[in-house]
Amino acid sequence: MQKQRSATRFQARQLAIIGLLSGISIFLSVTPLGFIPIPPINPTIMHIPVIIGAIIEGPLVGAFVGGIFGVSSMIRAFMTPTPTNFIFWNPIISVGVRIMIGVVSGYVYRMLKNRKSGVAVSALLGTLTNTVGVLGLAYLFYLSRYASALGISESAATAALLGIAGTNGIPEAIVSAMIVVPVVAAYHKIKK
């Protein structure tokens, strides 16, 4: 019975990682450093701490850091209104997708751990989880409202969302891999 309880508790190192990476996520959310404002959306690098946490400490730690990212994203959407911020008022999009970044990155890394490309692939897929999750759910839940907010047709809104996926999602994934790979390598080197 005692072993089952301790298995569900976080270790001190994991709590420290959650605290540190959550602090970075919050810092990025309250400063211009976390979002790159390109109307009508805000591409982000805030997913990077989530991916790092998931790779170095596992999917559960990544999910917790992703939850913090999601909550701060939802708060930002309420506090700094733009025509399309209503998308992030939905906790499924703002929090749920961000939790999934950690889950996907963590499990992909576990599967590819012994391969040199495991960290990069985890970073790429974690970032694409964010892009596809947010834009896909925005399309499913809010296409007409999104089109109306921008004053365009639904077909133009669909094209805009696909364009955002290509113009922001792919560069975000590349930047993510370029940052995550050396950070994780440095962490593993220090940990030895």
N, CA, C and O atoms as a DFTB+ gen file, in Angstrom:
768 C
 N C O
     1  1       0.822      -1.199       0.000
     2  2       0.000       0.000       0.000
     3  2       0.858       1.252       0.000
     4  3       0.586       2.206      -0.729
     5  1       1.903       1.239       0.829
     6  2       2.787       2.400       0.903
     7  2       3.497       2.649      -0.425
     8  3       3.689       3.801      -0.814
     9  1       3.891       1.576      -1.129
    10  2       4.576       1.725      -2.413
    11  2       3.668       2.370      -3.451
    12  3       4.136       3.158      -4.272
    13  1       2.394       2.053      -3.430
    14  2       1.471       2.638      -4.399
    15  2       1.362       4.142      -4.199
    16  3       1.312       4.890      -5.176
    17  1       1.326       4.590      -2.974
    18  2       1.238       6.020      -2.714
    19  2       2.482       6.746      -3.198
    20  3       2.378       7.780      -3.859
    21  1       3.655       6.220      -2.878
    22  2       4.877       6.903      -3.269
    23  2       5.085       6.883      -4.781
    24  3       5.771       7.750      -5.322
    25  1       4.499       5.900      -5.468
    26  2       4.637       5.843      -6.920
    27  2       3.900       6.992      -7.599
    28  3       4.289       7.414      -8.688
    29  1       2.848       7.502      -6.976
    30  2       2.093       8.592      -7.579
    31  2       2.591       9.962      -7.152
    32  3       2.129      10.970      -7.687
    33  1       3.504      10.031      -6.220
    34  2       4.049      11.308      -5.774
    35  2       5.220      11.712      -6.661
    36  3       5.929      10.878      -7.225
    37  1       5.390      13.013      -6.759
    38  2       6.541      13.512      -7.500
    39  2       7.776      13.470      -6.612
    40  3       7.688      13.661      -5.399
    41  1       8.913      13.223      -7.220
    42  2      10.185      13.318      -6.515
    43  2      10.548      14.795      -6.403
    44  3      10.006      15.629      -7.128
    45  1      11.461      15.114      -5.498
    46  2      11.862      16.507      -5.285
    47  2      12.413      17.116      -6.573
    48  3      12.111      18.267      -6.890
    49  1      13.211      16.361      -7.312
    50  2      13.767      16.866      -8.573
    51  2      12.650      17.200      -9.563
    52  3      12.706      18.225     -10.241
    53  1      11.643      16.339      -9.644
    54  2      10.536      16.579     -10.561
    55  2       9.760      17.832     -10.167
    56  3       9.363      18.622     -11.024
    57  1       9.547      18.005      -8.866
    58  2       8.858      19.216      -8.396
    59  2       9.666      20.465      -8.726
    60  3       9.109      21.493      -9.109
    61  1      10.984      20.365      -8.573
    62  2      11.843      21.504      -8.906
    63  2      11.771      21.827     -10.398
    64  3      11.714      22.995     -10.782
    65  1      11.773      20.803     -11.224
    66  2      11.675      20.997     -12.682
    67  2      10.315      21.607     -13.040
    68  3      10.239      22.527     -13.854
    69  1       9.252      21.095     -12.433
    70  2       7.917      21.660     -12.684
    71  2       7.894      23.132     -12.285
    72  3       7.399      23.971     -13.037
    73  1       8.422      23.447     -11.114
    74  2       8.439      24.830     -10.649
    75  2       9.252      25.739     -11.553
    76  3       8.804      26.828     -11.909
    77  1      10.442      25.296     -11.923
    78  2      11.319      26.104     -12.774
    79  2      10.700      26.337     -14.149
    80  3      10.621      27.474     -14.615
    81  1      10.265      25.265     -14.793
    82  2       9.718      25.402     -16.141
    83  2       8.356      26.105     -16.144
    84  3       8.025      26.813     -17.095
    85  1       7.577      25.913     -15.092
    86  2       6.308      26.648     -14.978
    87  2       6.579      28.136     -14.793
    88  3       5.885      28.980     -15.359
    89  1       7.599      28.447     -13.991
    90  2       7.988      29.852     -13.810
    91  2       8.407      30.482     -15.127
    92  3       8.049      31.624     -15.417
    93  1       9.167      29.736     -15.926
    94  2       9.564      30.245     -17.246
    95  2       8.331      30.448     -18.120
    96  3       8.224      31.455     -18.820
    97  1       7.396      29.493     -18.084
    98  2       6.159      29.629     -18.870
    99  2       5.356      30.854     -18.452
   100  3       4.853      31.592     -19.299
   101  1       5.240      31.067     -17.151
   102  2       4.502      32.238     -16.663
   103  2       5.217      33.515     -17.080
   104  3       4.578      34.468     -17.524
   105  1       6.552      33.540     -16.939
   106  2       7.335      34.708     -17.364
   107  2       7.098      34.990     -18.846
   108  3       6.880      36.136     -19.239
   109  1       7.143      33.946     -19.660
   110  2       6.919      34.131     -21.091
   111  2       5.509      34.625     -21.387
   112  3       5.292      35.349     -22.359
   113  1       4.541      34.232     -20.543
   114  2       3.160      34.646     -20.792
   115  2       2.883      36.093     -20.395
   116  3       1.970      36.716     -20.937
   117  1       3.654      36.631     -19.461
   118  2       3.391      38.005     -19.015
   119  2       4.346      39.015     -19.640
   120  3       4.245      40.213     -19.372
   121  1       5.259      38.548     -20.458
   122  2       6.167      39.445     -21.176
   123  2       5.979      39.218     -22.672
   124  3       5.399      38.215     -23.087
   125  1       6.460      40.131     -23.458
   126  2       6.355      39.938     -24.912
   127  2       7.230      38.792     -25.440
   128  3       7.127      38.430     -26.612
   129  1       8.073      38.230     -24.601
   130  2       8.986      37.185     -25.059
   131  2       8.292      35.875     -25.402
   132  3       8.802      35.112     -26.223
   133  1       7.150      35.596     -24.800
   134  2       6.470      34.326     -25.017
   135  2       5.591      34.272     -26.245
   136  3       5.310      33.192     -26.765
   137  1       5.157      35.417     -26.709
   138  2       4.276      35.482     -27.867
   139  2       4.877      36.415     -28.901
   140  3       5.456      37.450     -28.574
   141  1       4.727      36.029     -30.135
   142  2       5.165      36.882     -31.228
   143  2       3.896      37.412     -31.883
   144  3       3.261      36.694     -32.655
   145  1       3.510      38.666     -31.590
   146  2       2.213      39.152     -32.082
   147  2       2.206      39.418     -33.589
   148  3       2.817      40.369     -34.076
   149  1       1.502      38.552     -34.305
   150  2       1.279      38.722     -35.737
   151  2      -0.228      38.591     -35.931
   152  3      -0.735      37.475     -36.045
   153  1      -0.955      39.710     -35.970
   154  2      -2.408      39.625     -36.060
   155  2      -2.840      38.750     -37.224
   156  3      -2.220      38.801     -38.286
   157  1      -3.867      37.963     -37.060
   158  2      -4.792      37.909     -35.939
   159  2      -4.434      36.848     -34.893
   160  3      -5.276      36.526     -34.055
   161  1      -3.217      36.294     -34.912
   162  2      -2.847      35.266     -33.941
   163  2      -1.570      35.671     -33.228
   164  3      -0.949      36.678     -33.568
   165  1      -1.185      34.886     -32.244
   166  2       0.058      35.099     -31.506
   167  2       0.874      33.805     -31.496
   168  3       0.716      32.982     -30.595
   169  1       1.748      33.620     -32.496
   170  2       2.608      32.438     -32.430
   171  2       3.425      32.461     -31.138
   172  3       3.760      33.530     -30.627
   173  1       3.736      31.305     -30.627
   174  2       4.347      31.248     -29.304
   175  2       5.574      30.349     -29.252
   176  3       5.723      29.423     -30.049
   177  1       6.443      30.643     -28.299
   178  2       7.538      29.740     -27.947
   179  2       7.316      29.187     -26.548
   180  3       8.202      28.551     -25.977
   181  1       6.136      29.429     -26.000
   182  2       5.832      28.986     -24.642
   183  2       5.730      27.478     -24.507
   184  3       5.782      26.955     -23.394
   185  1       5.589      26.779     -25.605
   186  2       5.507      25.325     -25.547
   187  2       6.871      24.683     -25.281
   188  3       6.936      23.510     -24.914
   189  1       7.932      25.417     -25.456
   190  2       9.273      24.854     -25.310
   191  2       9.546      24.363     -23.885
   192  3      10.082      23.264     -23.738
   193  1       9.210      25.115     -22.821
   194  2       9.399      24.551     -21.475
   195  2       8.594      23.271     -21.239
   196  3       9.038      22.387     -20.506
   197  1       7.425      23.168     -21.850
   198  2       6.601      21.966     -21.713
   199  2       7.339      20.770     -22.316
   200  3       7.411      19.703     -21.707
   201  1       7.873      20.959     -23.495
   202  2       8.584      19.883     -24.190
   203  2       9.830      19.479     -23.406
   204  3      10.106      18.290     -23.242
   205  1      10.576      20.461     -22.927
   206  2      11.782      20.164     -22.147
   207  2      11.424      19.361     -20.900
   208  3      12.084      18.370     -20.589
   209  1      10.389      19.781     -20.189
   210  2       9.956      19.054     -18.993
   211  2       9.547      17.631     -19.305
   212  3       9.869      16.707     -18.558
   213  1       8.829      17.450     -20.418
   214  2       8.375      16.109     -20.802
   215  2       9.541      15.203     -21.169
   216  3       9.520      14.009     -20.872
   217  1      10.551      15.762     -21.809
   218  2      11.694      14.949     -22.230
   219  2      12.580      14.588     -21.041
   220  3      13.011      13.442     -20.915
   221  1      12.852      15.550     -20.177
   222  2      13.814      15.259     -19.101
   223  2      13.193      14.562     -17.898
   224  3      13.896      13.876     -17.154
   225  1      11.880      14.726     -17.692
   226  2      11.259      14.115     -16.511
   227  2      10.010      13.300     -16.814
   228  3       9.401      12.762     -15.890
   229  1       9.614      13.190     -18.059
   230  2       8.499      12.326     -18.405
   231  2       7.211      13.047     -18.741
   232  3       7.081      14.250     -18.511
   233  1       6.251      12.302     -19.289
   234  2       4.993      12.888     -19.753
   235  2       4.161      13.556     -18.661
   236  3       3.488      14.552     -18.927
   237  1       4.195      13.028     -17.445
   238  2       3.390      13.621     -16.376
   239  2       3.914      15.005     -16.002
   240  3       3.132      15.938     -15.821
   241  1       5.226      15.139     -15.888
   242  2       5.816      16.461     -15.610
   243  2       5.513      17.403     -16.771
   244  3       5.144      18.558     -16.556
   245  1       5.669      16.907     -18.008
   246  2       5.336      17.720     -19.177
   247  2       3.883      18.161     -19.174
   248  3       3.579      19.297     -19.538
   249  1       2.977      17.269     -18.764
   250  2       1.558      17.611     -18.705
   251  2       1.295      18.701     -17.668
   252  3       0.493      19.603     -17.910
   253  1       1.964      18.626     -16.511
   254  2       1.788      19.665     -15.492
   255  2       2.277      21.014     -15.994
   256  3       1.586      22.020     -15.834
   257  1       3.455      21.048     -16.597
   258  2       3.983      22.310     -17.130
   259  2       3.077      22.799     -18.262
   260  3       2.846      24.001     -18.395
   261  1       2.565      21.874     -19.077
   262  2       1.618      22.239     -20.121
   263  2       0.339      22.825     -19.562
   264  3      -0.223      23.758     -20.135
   265  1      -0.124      22.286     -18.448
   266  2      -1.307      22.850     -17.795
   267  2      -1.077      24.285     -17.342
   268  3      -1.957      25.134     -17.482
   269  1       0.102      24.554     -16.800
   270  2       0.443      25.927     -16.390
   271  2       0.488      26.838     -17.616
   272  3      -0.028      27.955     -17.584
   273  1       1.107      26.356     -18.692
   274  2       1.127      27.108     -19.948
   275  2      -0.291      27.399     -20.404
   276  3      -0.599      28.526     -20.791
   277  1      -1.156      26.399     -20.361
   278  2      -2.529      26.568     -20.807
   279  2      -3.318      27.553     -19.969
   280  3      -4.040      28.393     -20.504
   281  1      -3.181      27.451     -18.649
   282  2      -3.896      28.384     -17.767
   283  2      -3.412      29.814     -18.000
   284  3      -4.221      30.740     -18.063
   285  1      -2.099      29.999     -18.127
   286  2      -1.585      31.350     -18.367
   287  2      -2.021      31.868     -19.733
   288  3      -2.239      33.068     -19.900
   289  1      -2.151      30.977     -20.704
   290  2      -2.642      31.363     -22.024
   291  2      -4.104      31.802     -21.950
   292  3      -4.496      32.779     -22.588
   293  1      -4.906      31.078     -21.171
   294  2      -6.311      31.433     -21.026
   295  2      -6.457      32.766     -20.292
   296  3      -7.282      33.597     -20.672
   297  1      -5.669      32.969     -19.255
   298  2      -5.709      34.242     -18.520
   299  2      -5.326      35.387     -19.445
   300  3      -5.970      36.436     -19.447
   301  1      -4.273      35.182     -20.231
   302  2      -3.843      36.219     -21.181
   303  2      -4.955      36.534     -22.181
   304  3      -5.154      37.694     -22.541
   305  1      -5.680      35.509     -22.631
   306  2      -6.764      35.723     -23.591
   307  2      -7.872      36.584     -22.995
   308  3      -8.482      37.383     -23.706
   309  1      -8.137      36.434     -21.716
   310  2      -9.155      37.255     -21.058
   311  2      -8.649      38.669     -20.780
   312  3      -9.419      39.628     -20.834
   313  1      -7.369      38.796     -20.485
   314  2      -6.828      40.097     -20.073
   315  2      -6.409      40.994     -21.231
   316  3      -6.423      42.217     -21.093
   317  1      -6.042      40.423     -22.353
   318  2      -5.622      41.218     -23.509
   319  2      -6.490      40.838     -24.703
   320  3      -6.097      40.018     -25.533
   321  1      -7.661      41.435     -24.779
   322  2      -8.601      41.024     -25.818
   323  2      -8.133      41.394     -27.232
   324  3      -7.641      42.495     -27.482
   325  1      -8.302      40.453     -28.121
   326  2      -8.133      40.665     -29.558
   327  2      -9.371      40.078     -30.215
   328  3     -10.148      39.397     -29.546
   329  1      -9.578      40.318     -31.484
   330  2     -10.795      39.792     -32.123
   331  2     -10.933      38.268     -32.077
   332  3     -12.047      37.750     -32.155
   333  1      -9.822      37.548     -31.951
   334  2      -9.908      36.087     -31.990
   335  2      -9.523      35.411     -30.673
   336  3      -9.402      34.186     -30.633
   337  1      -9.330      36.164     -29.611
   338  2      -8.944      35.556     -28.332
   339  2     -10.025      34.675     -27.722
   340  3      -9.735      33.877     -26.831
   341  1     -11.256      34.802     -28.180
   342  2     -12.325      33.940     -27.662
   343  2     -11.984      32.464     -27.843
   344  3     -12.487      31.622     -27.099
   345  1     -11.145      32.141     -28.809
   346  2     -10.734      30.756     -29.031
   347  2     -10.078      30.193     -27.775
   348  3     -10.306      29.040     -27.408
   349  1      -9.258      31.019     -27.116
   350  2      -8.501      30.562     -25.951
   351  2      -9.285      30.691     -24.642
   352  3      -8.766      30.357     -23.577
   353  1     -10.513      31.166     -24.714
   354  2     -11.379      31.145     -23.538
   355  2     -11.874      29.725     -23.297
   356  3     -12.303      29.395     -22.191
   357  1     -11.818      28.902     -24.302
   358  2     -12.247      27.511     -24.208
   359  2     -11.114      26.701     -23.562
   360  3     -10.038      26.588     -24.150
   361  1     -11.333      26.137     -22.371
   362  2     -10.260      25.399     -21.697
   363  2      -9.804      24.142     -22.439
   364  3      -8.686      23.674     -22.229
   365  1     -10.657      23.596     -23.300
   366  2     -10.224      22.436     -24.087
   367  2      -9.078      22.844     -25.002
   368  3      -8.117      22.095     -25.178
   369  1      -9.184      24.037     -25.583
   370  2      -8.149      24.527     -26.487
   371  2      -6.969      25.093     -25.706
   372  3      -5.821      24.729     -25.958
   373  1      -7.248      25.973     -24.768
   374  2      -6.152      26.662     -24.084
   375  2      -5.398      25.767     -23.114
   376  3      -4.177      25.882     -23.004
   377  1      -6.083      24.885     -22.414
   378  2      -5.423      24.046     -21.410
   379  2      -5.238      22.613     -21.921
   380  3      -4.143      22.059     -21.829
   381  1      -6.287      22.024     -22.450
   382  2      -6.231      20.624     -22.880
   383  2      -5.160      20.353     -23.919
   384  3      -4.401      19.390     -23.802
   385  1      -5.099      21.196     -24.930
   386  2      -4.086      21.003     -25.980
   387  2      -2.691      21.149     -25.398
   388  3      -1.786      20.400     -25.765
   389  1      -2.505      22.104     -24.494
   390  2      -1.185      22.350     -23.928
   391  2      -0.742      21.203     -23.021
   392  3       0.448      20.900     -22.945
   393  1      -1.678      20.571     -22.341
   394  2      -1.348      19.375     -21.560
   395  2      -0.894      18.260     -22.506
   396  3       0.040      17.517     -22.202
   397  1      -1.562      18.154     -23.650
   398  2      -1.214      17.116     -24.624
   399  2       0.179      17.312     -25.216
   400  3       0.803      16.342     -25.646
   401  1       0.677      18.544     -25.244
   402  2       2.052      18.768     -25.717
   403  2       3.011      17.947     -24.864
   404  3       3.877      17.246     -25.387
   405  1       2.850      18.039     -23.554
   406  2       3.713      17.294     -22.641
   407  2       3.539      15.795     -22.765
   408  3       4.516      15.047     -22.724
   409  1       2.314      15.358     -22.916
   410  2       2.038      13.922     -23.037
   411  2       2.669      13.368     -24.315
   412  3       3.365      12.353     -24.280
   413  1       2.424      14.035     -25.436
   414  2       2.958      13.567     -26.720
   415  2       4.482      13.603     -26.708
   416  3       5.130      12.618     -27.064
   417  1       5.057      14.734     -26.300
   418  2       6.525      14.858     -26.288
   419  2       7.158      13.810     -25.388
   420  3       8.158      13.194     -25.758
   421  1       6.588      13.606     -24.220
   422  2       7.140      12.652     -23.272
   423  2       7.107      11.225     -23.778
   424  3       8.094      10.499     -23.661
   425  1       5.972      10.813     -24.344
   426  2       5.867       9.440     -24.821
   427  2       6.662       9.216     -26.110
   428  3       7.228       8.140     -26.305
   429  1       6.710      10.206     -26.977
   430  2       7.530      10.070     -28.192
   431  2       8.993       9.927     -27.791
   432  3       9.714       9.100     -28.351
   433  1       9.432      10.729     -26.826
   434  2      10.828      10.619     -26.385
   435  2      11.105       9.248     -25.776
   436  3      12.160       8.663     -26.022
   437  1      10.178       8.738     -24.992
   438  2      10.367       7.401     -24.405
   439  2      10.507       6.335     -25.486
   440  3      11.297       5.402     -25.342
   441  1       9.749       6.469     -26.558
   442  2       9.829       5.486     -27.644
   443  2      11.128       5.613     -28.436
   444  3      11.656       4.614     -28.925
   445  1      11.644       6.832     -28.566
   446  2      12.831       7.076     -29.393
   447  2      14.075       7.389     -28.580
   448  3      15.073       7.854     -29.130
   449  1      14.029       7.145     -27.305
   450  2      15.075       7.537     -26.367
   451  2      16.484       7.125     -26.792
   452  3      17.425       7.904     -26.640
   453  1      16.634       5.949     -27.304
   454  2      17.959       5.447     -27.639
   455  2      18.451       5.906     -29.008
   456  3      19.536       5.520     -29.443
   457  1      17.683       6.699     -29.661
   458  2      18.084       7.223     -30.965
   459  2      18.533       8.666     -30.808
   460  3      18.004       9.410     -29.982
   461  1      19.512       9.049     -31.608
   462  2      20.037      10.414     -31.524
   463  2      18.972      11.452     -31.863
   464  3      18.997      12.568     -31.345
   465  1      18.060      11.088     -32.716
   466  2      17.038      12.036     -33.155
   467  2      15.845      12.114     -32.209
   468  3      14.920      12.886     -32.461
   469  1      15.841      11.336     -31.124
   470  2      14.682      11.277     -30.235
   471  2      14.263      12.618     -29.674
   472  3      13.069      12.917     -29.623
   473  1      15.219      13.437     -29.248
   474  2      14.891      14.749     -28.675
   475  2      14.308      15.657     -29.749
   476  3      13.299      16.323     -29.520
   477  1      14.938      15.685     -30.914
   478  2      14.456      16.555     -31.995
   479  2      13.063      16.151     -32.459
   480  3      12.200      17.006     -32.661
   481  1      12.842      14.857     -32.627
   482  2      11.530      14.380     -33.071
   483  2      10.472      14.698     -32.009
   484  3       9.354      15.088     -32.348
   485  1      10.812      14.535     -30.742
   486  2       9.878      14.871     -29.660
   487  2       9.537      16.352     -29.679
   488  3       8.378      16.727     -29.499
   489  1      10.545      17.199     -29.897
   490  2      10.307      18.647     -29.958
   491  2       9.425      19.008     -31.149
   492  3       8.512      19.824     -31.027
   493  1       9.699      18.400     -32.295
   494  2       8.895      18.681     -33.488
   495  2       7.443      18.234     -33.296
   496  3       6.514      18.984     -33.595
   497  1       7.254      17.019     -32.799
   498  2       5.890      16.506     -32.634
   499  2       5.139      17.212     -31.508
   500  3       3.925      17.399     -31.596
   501  1       5.847      17.602     -30.454
   502  2       5.207      18.376     -29.391
   503  2       4.710      19.714     -29.904
   504  3       3.601      20.139     -29.580
   505  1       5.532      20.375     -30.702
   506  2       5.137      21.664     -31.274
   507  2       3.972      21.493     -32.235
   508  3       3.033      22.290     -32.227
   509  1       4.028      20.462     -33.061
   510  2       2.926      20.226     -33.998
   511  2       1.642      19.837     -33.277
   512  3       0.550      20.107     -33.777
   513  1       1.758      19.207     -32.109
   514  2       0.576      18.919     -31.289
   515  2      -0.116      20.225     -30.915
   516  3      -1.340      20.330     -30.981
   517  1       0.676      21.217     -30.522
   518  2       0.124      22.527     -30.186
   519  2      -0.534      23.166     -31.408
   520  3      -1.676      23.621     -31.337
   521  1       0.183      23.198     -32.513
   522  2      -0.331      23.859     -33.718
   523  2      -1.593      23.178     -34.237
   524  3      -2.613      23.833     -34.454
   525  1      -1.522      21.875     -34.431
   526  2      -2.662      21.141     -34.979
   527  2      -3.825      21.143     -33.987
   528  3      -4.981      21.288     -34.384
   529  1      -3.522      20.982     -32.701
   530  2      -4.579      20.970     -31.693
   531  2      -5.320      22.292     -31.622
   532  3      -6.550      22.317     -31.662
   533  1      -4.584      23.392     -31.517
   534  2      -5.226      24.704     -31.394
   535  2      -5.979      25.060     -32.672
   536  3      -7.154      25.422     -32.619
   537  1      -5.313      24.960     -33.812
   538  2      -5.961      25.362     -35.058
   539  2      -7.070      24.395     -35.468
   540  3      -8.102      24.818     -35.989
   541  1      -6.863      23.104     -35.235
   542  2      -7.897      22.123     -35.568
   543  2      -9.151      22.312     -34.738
   544  3     -10.265      22.272     -35.261
   545  1      -8.966      22.517     -33.436
   546  2     -10.139      22.736     -32.574
   547  2     -10.772      24.096     -32.833
   548  3     -11.991      24.234     -32.724
   549  1      -9.976      25.101     -33.174
   550  2     -10.541      26.398     -33.554
   551  2     -11.433      26.228     -34.783
   552  3     -12.515      26.809     -34.864
   553  1     -10.967      25.432     -35.725
   554  2     -11.761      25.156     -36.921
   555  2     -13.056      24.424     -36.555
   556  3     -14.135      24.802     -37.011
   557  1     -12.946      23.377     -35.733
   558  2     -14.124      22.580     -35.382
   559  2     -15.150      23.357     -34.563
   560  3     -16.351      23.265     -34.815
   561  1     -14.671      24.124     -33.582
   562  2     -15.583      24.797     -32.661
   563  2     -16.004      26.203     -33.107
   564  3     -17.124      26.631     -32.827
   565  1     -15.115      26.917     -33.798
   566  2     -15.321      28.356     -33.964
   567  2     -15.148      28.879     -35.384
   568  3     -14.907      30.074     -35.552
   569  1     -15.255      28.060     -36.396
   570  2     -14.984      28.540     -37.750
   571  2     -15.835      29.746     -38.120
   572  3     -15.305      30.756     -38.583
   573  1     -17.162      29.654     -37.921
   574  2     -18.002      30.797     -38.314
   575  2     -17.735      32.021     -37.460
   576  3     -17.716      33.141     -37.971
   577  1     -17.528      31.824     -36.172
   578  2     -17.241      32.967     -35.295
   579  2     -15.880      33.580     -35.634
   580  3     -15.719      34.800     -35.589
   581  1     -14.913      32.742     -35.970
   582  2     -13.582      33.210     -36.374
   583  2     -13.686      34.027     -37.662
   584  3     -13.107      35.108     -37.773
   585  1     -14.431      33.494     -38.629
   586  2     -14.626      34.205     -39.897
   587  2     -15.321      35.539     -39.665
   588  3     -14.933      36.556     -40.239
   589  1     -16.348      35.532     -38.824
   590  2     -17.084      36.759     -38.516
   591  2     -16.196      37.782     -37.816
   592  3     -16.261      38.973     -38.120
   593  1     -15.366      37.320     -36.880
   594  2     -14.477      38.234     -36.150
   595  2     -13.482      38.910     -37.080
   596  3     -13.088      40.054     -36.852
   597  1     -13.078      38.203     -38.127
   598  2     -12.121      38.765     -39.074
   599  2     -12.802      39.419     -40.274
   600  3     -12.140      40.042     -41.103
   601  1     -14.129      39.275     -40.365
   602  2     -14.867      39.862     -41.480
   603  2     -14.575      39.182     -42.808
   604  3     -14.491      39.836     -43.848
   605  1     -14.420      37.861     -42.763
   606  2     -14.135      37.107     -43.982
   607  2     -15.100      35.932     -44.083
   608  3     -15.818      35.623     -43.132
   609  1     -15.111      35.284     -45.238
   610  2     -15.981      34.121     -45.421
   611  2     -15.390      32.918     -44.689
   612  3     -14.223      32.918     -44.297
   613  1     -16.225      31.892     -44.515
   614  2     -15.747      30.684     -43.848
   615  2     -14.676      29.976     -44.665
   616  3     -13.745      29.404     -44.098
   617  1     -14.793      30.008     -45.978
   618  2     -13.752      29.379     -46.799
   619  2     -12.435      30.142     -46.684
   620  3     -11.362      29.539     -46.666
   621  1     -12.520      31.468     -46.606
   622  2     -11.303      32.274     -46.406
   623  2     -10.728      32.026     -45.013
   624  3      -9.510      32.005     -44.837
   625  1     -11.603      31.838     -44.023
   626  2     -11.141      31.540     -42.664
   627  2     -10.448      30.177     -42.619
   628  3      -9.442      30.012     -41.929
   629  1     -10.984      29.206     -43.352
   630  2     -10.339      27.889     -43.433
   631  2      -8.954      28.026     -44.052
   632  3      -7.984      27.452     -43.558
   633  1      -8.872      28.786     -45.132
   634  2      -7.577      29.016     -45.785
   635  2      -6.618      29.745     -44.844
   636  3      -5.422      29.458     -44.826
   637  1      -7.149      30.690     -44.063
   638  2      -6.308      31.431     -43.112
   639  2      -5.750      30.503     -42.042
   640  3      -4.570      30.585     -41.701
   641  1      -6.590      29.621     -41.512
   642  2      -6.120      28.676     -40.497
   643  2      -5.070      27.723     -41.067
   644  3      -4.082      27.419     -40.400
   645  1      -5.279      27.255     -42.288
   646  2      -4.281      26.392     -42.930
   647  2      -2.984      27.165     -43.182
   648  3      -1.887      26.629     -43.026
   649  1      -3.128      28.420     -43.572
   650  2      -1.958      29.263     -43.791
   651  2      -1.173      29.481     -42.507
   652  3       0.058      29.452     -42.508
   653  1      -1.890      29.698     -41.415
   654  2      -1.241      29.866     -40.112
   655  2      -0.488      28.595     -39.735
   656  3       0.631      28.649     -39.225
   657  1      -1.119      27.452     -39.992
   658  2      -0.459      26.173     -39.678
   659  2       0.854      26.056     -40.421
   660  3       1.851      25.609     -39.853
   661  1       0.869      26.450     -41.677
   662  2       2.088      26.351     -42.471
   663  2       3.111      27.422     -42.151
   664  3       4.298      27.136     -41.989
   665  1       2.643      28.663     -42.059
   666  2       3.597      29.760     -41.870
   667  2       4.095      29.890     -40.444
   668  3       5.205      30.376     -40.224
   669  1       3.305      29.469     -39.474
   670  2       3.744      29.558     -38.081
   671  2       4.123      28.203     -37.495
   672  3       5.126      28.091     -36.790
   673  1       3.330      27.179     -37.780
   674  2       3.551      25.866     -37.174
   675  2       4.885      25.256     -37.544
   676  3       5.594      24.741     -36.679
   677  1       5.231      25.306     -38.800
   678  2       6.495      24.703     -39.236
   679  2       7.701      25.455     -38.678
   680  3       8.610      24.823     -38.140
   681  1       7.739      26.802     -38.789
   682  2       8.866      27.512     -38.161
   683  2       8.926      27.323     -36.642
   684  3      10.014      27.197     -36.079
   685  1       7.769      27.302     -35.976
   686  2       7.757      27.052     -34.528
   687  2       8.367      25.693     -34.212
   688  3       9.118      25.563     -33.245
   689  1       8.054      24.680     -35.014
   690  2       8.591      23.331     -34.787
   691  2      10.102      23.311     -34.977
   692  3      10.816      22.674     -34.202
   693  1      10.588      23.992     -35.988
   694  2      12.030      24.033     -36.243
   695  2      12.753      24.769     -35.127
   696  3      13.773      24.294     -34.629
   697  1      12.233      25.928     -34.730
   698  2      12.844      26.696     -33.632
   699  2      12.817      25.882     -32.349
   700  3      13.775      25.894     -31.576
   701  1      11.730      25.182     -32.129
   702  2      11.617      24.345     -30.938
   703  2      12.727      23.311     -30.898
   704  3      13.400      23.160     -29.879
   705  1      12.921      22.600     -32.000
   706  2      13.982      21.587     -32.041
   707  2      15.352      22.226     -31.848
   708  3      16.213      21.662     -31.173
   709  1      15.556      23.402     -32.441
   710  2      16.852      24.080     -32.322
   711  2      17.153      24.514     -30.885
   712  3      18.318      24.595     -30.495
   713  1      16.124      24.790     -30.106
   714  2      16.315      25.182     -28.705
   715  2      16.345      23.961     -27.792
   716  3      17.214      23.852     -26.927
   717  1      15.403      23.048     -27.981
   718  2      15.257      21.909     -27.077
   719  2      16.460      20.967     -27.128
   720  3      16.919      20.500     -26.085
   721  1      16.971      20.683     -28.313
   722  2      18.071      19.718     -28.440
   723  2      19.290      20.141     -27.603
   724  3      19.768      19.328     -26.811
   725  1      19.816      21.362     -27.734
   726  2      20.977      21.718     -26.909
   727  2      20.660      21.848     -25.415
   728  3      21.506      21.542     -24.575
   729  1      19.448      22.299     -25.083
   730  2      19.087      22.423     -23.663
   731  2      19.044      21.045     -23.005
   732  3      19.574      20.862     -21.909
   733  1      18.417      20.081     -23.666
   734  2      18.332      18.726     -23.105
   735  2      19.725      18.091     -23.056
   736  3      20.056      17.400     -22.092
   737  1      20.532      18.320     -24.080
   738  2      21.905      17.780     -24.088
   739  2      22.702      18.353     -22.916
   740  3      23.426      17.621     -22.241
   741  1      22.574      19.650     -22.673
   742  2      23.268      20.287     -21.559
   743  2      22.778      19.732     -20.225
   744  3      23.575      19.483     -19.321
   745  1      21.466      19.539     -20.104
   746  2      20.893      18.983     -18.879
   747  2      21.449      17.593     -18.598
   748  3      21.846      17.293     -17.472
   749  1      21.475      16.747     -19.624
   750  2      21.987      15.388     -19.450
   751  2      23.491      15.397     -19.115
   752  3      23.967      14.561     -18.347
   753  1      24.204      16.321     -19.683
   754  2      25.648      16.426     -19.399
   755  2      25.881      16.840     -17.940
   756  3      26.755      16.296     -17.265
   757  1      25.097      17.801     -17.466
   758  2      25.209      18.261     -16.077
   759  2      24.755      17.186     -15.114
   760  3      25.334      17.029     -14.039
   761  1      23.725      16.445     -15.485
   762  2      23.143      15.426     -14.601
   763  2      24.098      14.266     -14.353
   764  3      24.017      13.614     -13.312
   765  1      25.020      13.995     -15.311
   766  2      25.940      12.858     -15.171
   767  2      26.925      13.019     -14.055
   768  3      27.753      12.136     -13.831
